[in-house]
mmCIF file of C-alpha atoms in Angstrom:
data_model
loop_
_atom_site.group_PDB
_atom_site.id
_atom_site.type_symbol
_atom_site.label_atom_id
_atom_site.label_comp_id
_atom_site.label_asym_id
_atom_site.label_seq_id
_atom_site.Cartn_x
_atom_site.Cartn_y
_atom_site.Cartn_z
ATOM 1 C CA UNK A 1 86.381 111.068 101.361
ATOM 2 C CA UNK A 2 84.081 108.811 103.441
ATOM 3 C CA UNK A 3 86.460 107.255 106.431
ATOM 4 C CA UNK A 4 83.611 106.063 108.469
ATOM 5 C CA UNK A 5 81.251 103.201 107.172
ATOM 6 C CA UNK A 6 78.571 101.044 109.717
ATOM 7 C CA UNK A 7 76.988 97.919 109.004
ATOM 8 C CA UNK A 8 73.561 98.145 109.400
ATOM 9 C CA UNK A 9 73.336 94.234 110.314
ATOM 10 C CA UNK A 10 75.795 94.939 113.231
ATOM 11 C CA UNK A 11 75.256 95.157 117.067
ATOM 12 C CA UNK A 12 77.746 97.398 118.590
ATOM 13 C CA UNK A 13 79.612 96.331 121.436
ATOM 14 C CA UNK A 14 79.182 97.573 124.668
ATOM 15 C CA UNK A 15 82.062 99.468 126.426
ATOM 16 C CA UNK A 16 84.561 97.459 128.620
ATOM 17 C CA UNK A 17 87.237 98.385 131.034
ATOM 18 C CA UNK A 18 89.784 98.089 127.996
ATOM 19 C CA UNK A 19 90.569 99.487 124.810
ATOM 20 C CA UNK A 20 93.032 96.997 122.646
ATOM 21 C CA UNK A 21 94.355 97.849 119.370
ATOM 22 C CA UNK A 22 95.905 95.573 116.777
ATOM 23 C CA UNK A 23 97.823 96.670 113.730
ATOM 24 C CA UNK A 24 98.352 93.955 111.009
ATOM 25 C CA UNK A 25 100.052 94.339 107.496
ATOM 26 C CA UNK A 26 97.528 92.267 105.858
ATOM 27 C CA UNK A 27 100.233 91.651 102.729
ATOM 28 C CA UNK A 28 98.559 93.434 99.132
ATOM 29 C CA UNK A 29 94.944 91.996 100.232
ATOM 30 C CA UNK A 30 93.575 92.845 96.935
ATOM 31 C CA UNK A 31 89.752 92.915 95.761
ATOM 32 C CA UNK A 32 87.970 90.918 93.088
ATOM 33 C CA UNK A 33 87.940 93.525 90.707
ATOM 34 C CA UNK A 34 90.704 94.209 88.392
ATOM 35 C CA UNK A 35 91.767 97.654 87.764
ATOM 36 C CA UNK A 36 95.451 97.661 86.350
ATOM 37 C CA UNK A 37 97.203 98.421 89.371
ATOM 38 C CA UNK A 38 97.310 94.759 90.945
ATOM 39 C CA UNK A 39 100.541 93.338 91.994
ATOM 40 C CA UNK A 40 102.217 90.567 89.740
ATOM 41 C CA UNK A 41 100.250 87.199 90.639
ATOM 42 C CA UNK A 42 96.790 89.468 91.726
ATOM 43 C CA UNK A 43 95.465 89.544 88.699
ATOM 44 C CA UNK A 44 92.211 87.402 87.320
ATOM 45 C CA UNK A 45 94.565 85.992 84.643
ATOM 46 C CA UNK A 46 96.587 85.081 87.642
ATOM 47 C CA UNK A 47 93.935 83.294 89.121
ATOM 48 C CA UNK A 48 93.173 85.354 91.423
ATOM 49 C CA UNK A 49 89.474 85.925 90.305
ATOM 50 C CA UNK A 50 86.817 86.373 92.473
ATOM 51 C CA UNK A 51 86.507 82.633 93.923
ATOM 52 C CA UNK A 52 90.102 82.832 94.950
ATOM 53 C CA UNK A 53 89.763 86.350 96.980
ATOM 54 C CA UNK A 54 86.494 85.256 98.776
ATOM 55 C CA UNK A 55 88.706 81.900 99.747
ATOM 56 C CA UNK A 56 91.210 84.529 101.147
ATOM 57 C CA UNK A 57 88.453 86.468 102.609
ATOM 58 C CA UNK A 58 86.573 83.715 104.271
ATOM 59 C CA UNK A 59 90.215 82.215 105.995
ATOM 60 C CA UNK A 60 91.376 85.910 107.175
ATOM 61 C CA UNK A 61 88.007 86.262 108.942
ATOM 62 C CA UNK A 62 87.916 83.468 110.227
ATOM 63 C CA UNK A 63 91.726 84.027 111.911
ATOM 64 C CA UNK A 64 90.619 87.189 112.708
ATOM 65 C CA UNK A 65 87.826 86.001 114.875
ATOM 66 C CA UNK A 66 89.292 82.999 116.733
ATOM 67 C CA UNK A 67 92.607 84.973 117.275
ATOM 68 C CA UNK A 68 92.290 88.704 117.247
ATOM 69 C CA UNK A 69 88.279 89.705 118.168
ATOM 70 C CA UNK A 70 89.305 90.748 121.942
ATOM 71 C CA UNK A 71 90.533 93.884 119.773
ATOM 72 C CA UNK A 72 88.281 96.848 119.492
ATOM 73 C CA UNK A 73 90.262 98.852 116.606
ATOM 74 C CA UNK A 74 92.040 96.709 113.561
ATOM 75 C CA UNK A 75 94.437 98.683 111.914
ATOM 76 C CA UNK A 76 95.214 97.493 108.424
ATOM 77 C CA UNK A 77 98.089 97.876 106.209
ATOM 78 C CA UNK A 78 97.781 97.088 102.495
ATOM 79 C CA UNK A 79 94.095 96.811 101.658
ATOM 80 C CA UNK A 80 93.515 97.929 97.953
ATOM 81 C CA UNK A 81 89.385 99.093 98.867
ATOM 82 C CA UNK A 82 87.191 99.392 101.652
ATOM 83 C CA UNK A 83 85.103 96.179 99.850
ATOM 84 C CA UNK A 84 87.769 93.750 101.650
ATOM 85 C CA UNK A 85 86.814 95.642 104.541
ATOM 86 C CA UNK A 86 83.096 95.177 104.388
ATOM 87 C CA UNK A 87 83.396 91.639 103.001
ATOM 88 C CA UNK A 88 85.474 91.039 106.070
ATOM 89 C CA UNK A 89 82.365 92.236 108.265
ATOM 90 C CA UNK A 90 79.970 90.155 106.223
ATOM 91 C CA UNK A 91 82.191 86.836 106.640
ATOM 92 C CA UNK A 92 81.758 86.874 110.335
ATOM 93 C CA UNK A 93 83.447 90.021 112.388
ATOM 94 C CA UNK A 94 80.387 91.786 112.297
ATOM 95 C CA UNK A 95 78.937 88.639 114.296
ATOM 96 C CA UNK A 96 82.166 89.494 116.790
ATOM 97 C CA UNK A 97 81.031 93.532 117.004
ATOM 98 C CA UNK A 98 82.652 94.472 114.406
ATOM 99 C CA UNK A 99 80.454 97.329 112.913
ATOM 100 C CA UNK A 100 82.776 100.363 111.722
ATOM 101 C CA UNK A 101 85.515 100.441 108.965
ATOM 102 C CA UNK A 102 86.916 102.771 106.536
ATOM 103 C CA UNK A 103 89.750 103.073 104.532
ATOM 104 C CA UNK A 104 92.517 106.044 104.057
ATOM 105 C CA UNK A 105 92.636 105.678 100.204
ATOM 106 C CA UNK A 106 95.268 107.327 98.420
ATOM 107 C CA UNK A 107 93.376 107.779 94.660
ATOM 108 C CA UNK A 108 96.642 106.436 92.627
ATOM 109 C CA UNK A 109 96.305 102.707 92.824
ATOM 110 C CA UNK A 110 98.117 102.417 95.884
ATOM 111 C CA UNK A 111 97.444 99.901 99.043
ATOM 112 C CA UNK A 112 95.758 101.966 101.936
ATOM 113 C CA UNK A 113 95.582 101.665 105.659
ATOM 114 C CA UNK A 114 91.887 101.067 107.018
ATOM 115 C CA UNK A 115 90.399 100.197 109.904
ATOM 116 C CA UNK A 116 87.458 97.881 111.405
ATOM 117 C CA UNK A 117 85.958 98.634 114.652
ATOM 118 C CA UNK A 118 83.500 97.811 117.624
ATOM 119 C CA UNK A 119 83.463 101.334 119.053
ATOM 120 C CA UNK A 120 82.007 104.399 116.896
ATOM 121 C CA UNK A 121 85.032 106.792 115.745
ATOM 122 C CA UNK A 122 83.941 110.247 117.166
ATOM 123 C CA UNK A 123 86.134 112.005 114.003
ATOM 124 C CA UNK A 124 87.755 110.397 111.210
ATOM 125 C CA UNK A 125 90.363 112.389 109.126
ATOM 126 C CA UNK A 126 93.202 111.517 106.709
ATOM 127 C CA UNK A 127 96.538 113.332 106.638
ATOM 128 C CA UNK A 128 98.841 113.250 104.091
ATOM 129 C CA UNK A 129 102.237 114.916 102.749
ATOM 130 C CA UNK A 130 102.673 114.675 99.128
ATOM 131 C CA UNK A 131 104.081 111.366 97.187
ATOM 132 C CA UNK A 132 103.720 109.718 100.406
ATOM 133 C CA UNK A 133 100.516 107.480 102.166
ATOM 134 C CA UNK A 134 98.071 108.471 103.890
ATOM 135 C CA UNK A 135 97.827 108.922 107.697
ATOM 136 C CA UNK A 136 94.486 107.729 109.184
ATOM 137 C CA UNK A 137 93.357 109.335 111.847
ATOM 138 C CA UNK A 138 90.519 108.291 114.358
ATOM 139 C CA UNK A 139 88.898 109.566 117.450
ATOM 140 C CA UNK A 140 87.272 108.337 120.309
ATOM 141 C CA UNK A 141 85.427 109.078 123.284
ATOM 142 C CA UNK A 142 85.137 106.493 125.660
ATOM 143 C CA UNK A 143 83.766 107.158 129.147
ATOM 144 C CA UNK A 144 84.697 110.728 128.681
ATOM 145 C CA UNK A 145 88.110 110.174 127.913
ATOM 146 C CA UNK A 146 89.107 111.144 124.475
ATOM 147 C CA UNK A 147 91.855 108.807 122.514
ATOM 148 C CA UNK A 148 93.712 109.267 119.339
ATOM 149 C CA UNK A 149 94.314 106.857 117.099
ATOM 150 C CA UNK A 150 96.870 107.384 113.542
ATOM 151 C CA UNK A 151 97.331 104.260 111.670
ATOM 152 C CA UNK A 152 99.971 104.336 109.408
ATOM 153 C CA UNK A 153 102.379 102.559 106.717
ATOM 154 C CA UNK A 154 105.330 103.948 105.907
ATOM 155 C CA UNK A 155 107.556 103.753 103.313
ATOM 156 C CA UNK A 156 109.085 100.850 102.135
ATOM 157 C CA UNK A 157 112.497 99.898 102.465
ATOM 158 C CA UNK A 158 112.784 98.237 98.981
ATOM 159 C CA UNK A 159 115.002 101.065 96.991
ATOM 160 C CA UNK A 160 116.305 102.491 99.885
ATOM 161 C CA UNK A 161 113.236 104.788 101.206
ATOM 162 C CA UNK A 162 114.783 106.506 103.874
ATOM 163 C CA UNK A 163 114.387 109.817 103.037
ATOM 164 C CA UNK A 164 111.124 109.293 102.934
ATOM 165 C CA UNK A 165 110.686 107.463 106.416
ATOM 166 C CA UNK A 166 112.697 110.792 107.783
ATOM 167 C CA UNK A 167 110.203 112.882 106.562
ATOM 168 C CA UNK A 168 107.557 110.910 107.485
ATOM 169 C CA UNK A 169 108.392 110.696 110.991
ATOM 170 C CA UNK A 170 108.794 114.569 111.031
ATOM 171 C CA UNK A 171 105.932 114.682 109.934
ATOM 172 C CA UNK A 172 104.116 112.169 112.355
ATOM 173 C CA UNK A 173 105.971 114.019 115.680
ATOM 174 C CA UNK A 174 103.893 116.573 114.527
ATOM 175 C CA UNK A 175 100.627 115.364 114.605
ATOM 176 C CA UNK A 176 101.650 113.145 118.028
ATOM 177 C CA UNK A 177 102.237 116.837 118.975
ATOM 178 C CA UNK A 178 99.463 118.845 117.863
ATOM 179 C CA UNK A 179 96.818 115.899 119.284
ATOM 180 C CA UNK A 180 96.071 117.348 122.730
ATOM 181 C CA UNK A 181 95.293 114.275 124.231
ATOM 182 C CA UNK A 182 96.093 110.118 124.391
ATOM 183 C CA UNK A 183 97.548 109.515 121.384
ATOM 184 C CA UNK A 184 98.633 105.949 119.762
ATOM 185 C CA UNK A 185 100.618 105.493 116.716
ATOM 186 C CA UNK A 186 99.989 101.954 115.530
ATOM 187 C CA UNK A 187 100.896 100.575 112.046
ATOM 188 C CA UNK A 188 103.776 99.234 109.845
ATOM 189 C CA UNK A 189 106.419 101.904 110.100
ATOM 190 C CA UNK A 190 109.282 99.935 108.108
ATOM 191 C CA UNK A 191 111.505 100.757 110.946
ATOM 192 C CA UNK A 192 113.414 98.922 113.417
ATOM 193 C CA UNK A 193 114.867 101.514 116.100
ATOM 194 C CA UNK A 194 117.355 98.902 117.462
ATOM 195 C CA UNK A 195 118.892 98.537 113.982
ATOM 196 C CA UNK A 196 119.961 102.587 114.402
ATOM 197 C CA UNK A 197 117.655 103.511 111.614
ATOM 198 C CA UNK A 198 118.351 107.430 111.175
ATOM 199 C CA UNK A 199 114.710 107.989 110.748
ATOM 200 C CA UNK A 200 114.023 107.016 114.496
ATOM 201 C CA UNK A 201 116.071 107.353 117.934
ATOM 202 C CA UNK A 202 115.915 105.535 120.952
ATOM 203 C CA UNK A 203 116.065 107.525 123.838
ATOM 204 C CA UNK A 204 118.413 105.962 126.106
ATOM 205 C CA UNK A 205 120.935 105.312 123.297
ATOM 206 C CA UNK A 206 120.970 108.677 121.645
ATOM 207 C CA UNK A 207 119.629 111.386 122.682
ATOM 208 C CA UNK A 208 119.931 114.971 122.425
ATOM 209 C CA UNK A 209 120.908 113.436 119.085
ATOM 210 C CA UNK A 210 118.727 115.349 116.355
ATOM 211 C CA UNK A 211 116.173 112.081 115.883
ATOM 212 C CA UNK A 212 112.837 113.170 114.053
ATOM 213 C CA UNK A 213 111.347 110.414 116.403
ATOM 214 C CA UNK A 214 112.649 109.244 119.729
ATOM 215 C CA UNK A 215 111.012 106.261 121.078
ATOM 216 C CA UNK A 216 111.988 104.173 124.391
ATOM 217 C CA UNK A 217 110.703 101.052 126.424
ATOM 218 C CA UNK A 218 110.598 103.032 129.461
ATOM 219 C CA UNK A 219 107.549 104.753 130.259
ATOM 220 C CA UNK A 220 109.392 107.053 132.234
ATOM 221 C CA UNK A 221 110.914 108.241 129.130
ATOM 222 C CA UNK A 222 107.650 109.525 127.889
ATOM 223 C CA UNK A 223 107.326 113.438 126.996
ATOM 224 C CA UNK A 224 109.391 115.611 125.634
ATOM 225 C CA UNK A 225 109.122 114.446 122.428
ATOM 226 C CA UNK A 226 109.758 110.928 123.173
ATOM 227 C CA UNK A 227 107.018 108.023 122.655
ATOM 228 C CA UNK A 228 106.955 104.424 124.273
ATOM 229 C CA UNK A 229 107.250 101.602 122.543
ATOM 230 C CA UNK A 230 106.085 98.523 123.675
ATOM 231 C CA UNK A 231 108.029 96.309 121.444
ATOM 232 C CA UNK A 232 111.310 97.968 123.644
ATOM 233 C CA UNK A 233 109.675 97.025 127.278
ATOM 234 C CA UNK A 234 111.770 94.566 128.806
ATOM 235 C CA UNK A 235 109.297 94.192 131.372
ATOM 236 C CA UNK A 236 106.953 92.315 128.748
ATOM 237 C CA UNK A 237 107.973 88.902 127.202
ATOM 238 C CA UNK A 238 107.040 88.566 123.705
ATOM 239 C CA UNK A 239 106.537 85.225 121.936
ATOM 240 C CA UNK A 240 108.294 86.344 118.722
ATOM 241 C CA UNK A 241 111.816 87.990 118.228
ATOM 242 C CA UNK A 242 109.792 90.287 115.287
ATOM 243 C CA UNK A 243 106.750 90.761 113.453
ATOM 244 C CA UNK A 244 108.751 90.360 110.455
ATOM 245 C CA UNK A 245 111.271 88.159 109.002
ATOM 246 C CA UNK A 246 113.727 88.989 106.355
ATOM 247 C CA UNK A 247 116.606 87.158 104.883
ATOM 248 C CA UNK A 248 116.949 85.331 107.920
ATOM 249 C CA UNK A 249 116.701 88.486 110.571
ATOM 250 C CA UNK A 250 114.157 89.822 112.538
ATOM 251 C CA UNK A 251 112.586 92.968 112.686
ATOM 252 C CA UNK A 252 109.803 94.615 114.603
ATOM 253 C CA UNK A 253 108.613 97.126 112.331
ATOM 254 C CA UNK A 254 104.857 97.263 113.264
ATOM 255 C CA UNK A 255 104.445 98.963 116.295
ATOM 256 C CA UNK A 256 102.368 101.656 118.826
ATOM 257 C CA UNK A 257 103.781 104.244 119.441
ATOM 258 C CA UNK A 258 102.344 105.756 123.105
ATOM 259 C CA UNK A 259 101.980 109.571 124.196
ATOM 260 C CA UNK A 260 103.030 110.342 127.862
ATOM 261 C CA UNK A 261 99.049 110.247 129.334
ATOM 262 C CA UNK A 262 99.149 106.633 129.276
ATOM 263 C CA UNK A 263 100.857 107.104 132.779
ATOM 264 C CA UNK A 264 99.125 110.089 133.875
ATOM 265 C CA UNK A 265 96.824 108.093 136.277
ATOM 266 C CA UNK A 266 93.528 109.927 134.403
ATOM 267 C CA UNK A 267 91.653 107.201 132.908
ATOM 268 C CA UNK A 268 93.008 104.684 130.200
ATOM 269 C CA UNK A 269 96.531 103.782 131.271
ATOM 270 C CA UNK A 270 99.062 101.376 129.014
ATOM 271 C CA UNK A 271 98.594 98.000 130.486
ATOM 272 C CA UNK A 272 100.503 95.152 127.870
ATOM 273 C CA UNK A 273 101.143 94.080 124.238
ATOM 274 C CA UNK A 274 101.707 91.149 122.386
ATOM 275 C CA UNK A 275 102.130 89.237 119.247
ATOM 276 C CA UNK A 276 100.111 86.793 117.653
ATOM 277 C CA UNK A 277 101.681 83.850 116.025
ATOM 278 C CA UNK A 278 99.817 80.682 115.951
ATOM 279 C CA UNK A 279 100.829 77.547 113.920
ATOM 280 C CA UNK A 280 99.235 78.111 111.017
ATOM 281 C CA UNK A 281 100.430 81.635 110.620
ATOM 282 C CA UNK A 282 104.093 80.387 110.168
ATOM 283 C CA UNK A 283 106.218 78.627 107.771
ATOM 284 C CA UNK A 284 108.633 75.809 108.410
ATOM 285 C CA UNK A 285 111.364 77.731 109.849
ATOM 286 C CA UNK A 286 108.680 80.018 112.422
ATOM 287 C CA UNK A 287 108.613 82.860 109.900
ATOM 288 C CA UNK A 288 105.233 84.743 108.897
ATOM 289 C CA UNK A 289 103.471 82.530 106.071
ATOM 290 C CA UNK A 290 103.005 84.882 104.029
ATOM 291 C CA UNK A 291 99.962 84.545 101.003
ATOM 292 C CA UNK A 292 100.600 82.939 98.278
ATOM 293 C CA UNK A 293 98.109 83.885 95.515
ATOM 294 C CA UNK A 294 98.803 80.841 93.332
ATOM 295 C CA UNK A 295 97.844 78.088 96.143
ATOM 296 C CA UNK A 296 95.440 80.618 98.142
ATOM 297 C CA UNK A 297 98.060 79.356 101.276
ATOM 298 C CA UNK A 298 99.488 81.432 104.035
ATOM 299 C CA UNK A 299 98.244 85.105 105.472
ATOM 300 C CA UNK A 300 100.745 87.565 104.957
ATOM 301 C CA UNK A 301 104.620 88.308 105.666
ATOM 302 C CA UNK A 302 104.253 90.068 108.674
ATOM 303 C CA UNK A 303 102.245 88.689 112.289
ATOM 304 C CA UNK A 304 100.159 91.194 114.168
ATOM 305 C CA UNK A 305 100.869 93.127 117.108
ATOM 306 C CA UNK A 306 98.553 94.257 119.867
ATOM 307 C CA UNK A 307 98.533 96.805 122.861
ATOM 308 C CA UNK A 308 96.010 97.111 125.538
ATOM 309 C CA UNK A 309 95.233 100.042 127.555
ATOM 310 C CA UNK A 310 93.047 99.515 131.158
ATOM 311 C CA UNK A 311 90.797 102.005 132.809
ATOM 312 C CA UNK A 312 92.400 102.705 136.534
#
């Protein structure tokens, strides 16, 4: 499997004294190609043919690049080929340094996690446990300093699912683990930790509890097993109370997840995060908008979330 893809037309970007990530569930951002496994409403008999997906194209790159080109990684959830990734480039990121992408496809039809970036991924690699998605993993050195990077979408919390979130977080402490160096989680995990999901702890409220995840908006906290979450600092004020909205509550199930050397005072350090959520990104009541294949209105159900790490 190919993870890494460069667009020939692109200039790279040239390093900075930050590294800023952004995840964003992009909501089933289908192709123009029908293959059976589209979502009800994706179809071409739908309407959504090929002029109606290079409308959608067209308006997410152009959000993208007014709103969201200070990042240097985009982390994706729900893109159905790496074609929405490279049509993204060619609709004007590449123009904002966008020159790598790639896409953790799962071969059965199902919506992937991929990635566009300014910076060159040193590795790429996908992990996986079966019946679940794909883990992305990415790898960079920048100014000597290597960072890890796992996007991720966990399971969803239609039917339940959380079984599979356990597992999944198991599974993702492991990796966080095994990584050796900076390591950021970023992506949709379907989890709130201040709803006392089972799959996920917070520190202060439950531990030695047997979590497969702790997470805390302390730095302190870091280590051990535990991983800061930027969505729990208190010392940040974010313009949203979620990144997601659902039957009238709010949840903040995209997130990074941050590994202890973020404080370590050895290069990159964890420096802020925020949402974005302009006007036309929301409904009438301040919710996501989320798309609406029959109008071609609205971006998806969930707003994206950023975190920026500074070189001391």
């Amino acid at each position: 499997m190919t993870l890494l893809f460069f667009l020939s037309s692109c200039a790279p970007s040239q390093r900075t004294e930050t590294f800023t990530i952004t995840t964003y569930n992009a909501y089933a951002f289908f192709d123009a190609y029908d293959d059976g496994t589209e979502f009800d409403g994706f179809s071409h008999s739908d309407g959504y043919d090929g002029e109606r997906y290079e409308e959608r194209v067209r308006s997410m790159a152009i959000l993208i690049g007014r709103n969201l080109s200070s990042s240097d990684l985009i982390i994706f959830q729900e893109i159905e080929s790496k074609a929405v990734l490279k049509d993204l480039l060619d609709n004007g990121l590449s123009g904002k340094g966008f020159c790598y992408y790639g896409l953790a496809e799962s071969g059965d039809g199902q919506l992937s996690v991929g990635y566009i970036s300014k910076i060159k991924p040193s590795r790429t690699t996908v992990h996986s446990i079966p019946g679940h998605r794909s883990v992305l993993g990415l790898s960079f050195y920048i100014d000597e300093s290597l960072i890890t990077v796992y996007g991720l979408h966990f399971k969803s919390r239609l039917n339940d699912g959380n079984e599979e979130r356990i597992e999944e977080c198991s599974y993702l402490r492991t990796l966080l683990e095994e990584s050796g160096s900076l390591t950021i989680a970023s992506g949709d995990f379907n989890i709130d930790p201040s709803y006392g999901d089972e799959a996920m702890g917070i520190f202060s409220a439950g531990y030695p509890e047997e979590y497969p995840l702790y997470v805390s908006g302390i730095p302190d906290d870091a280590g051990r097993g535990v991983y800061f979450a930027p969505s729990l600092d208190n010392d940040i004020v974010l313009s949203e109370k979620g990144t997601h909205s659902y039957q009238g509550e709010w949840f903040f199930y995209d997130m990074h997840l941050l590994s202890e050397e973020c404080w370590d005072g050895l290069g990159w350090e964890y420096d802020t995060a925020w949402i974005t959520a302009l006007p036309e990104m929301k409904d009438e009541l301040g919710r996501p908008l989320c798309y609406d294949p029959s109008t071609g209105r609205g971006y998806s159900d969930h707003f994206p979330f950023t975190v920026r790490l500074v070189k001391r």
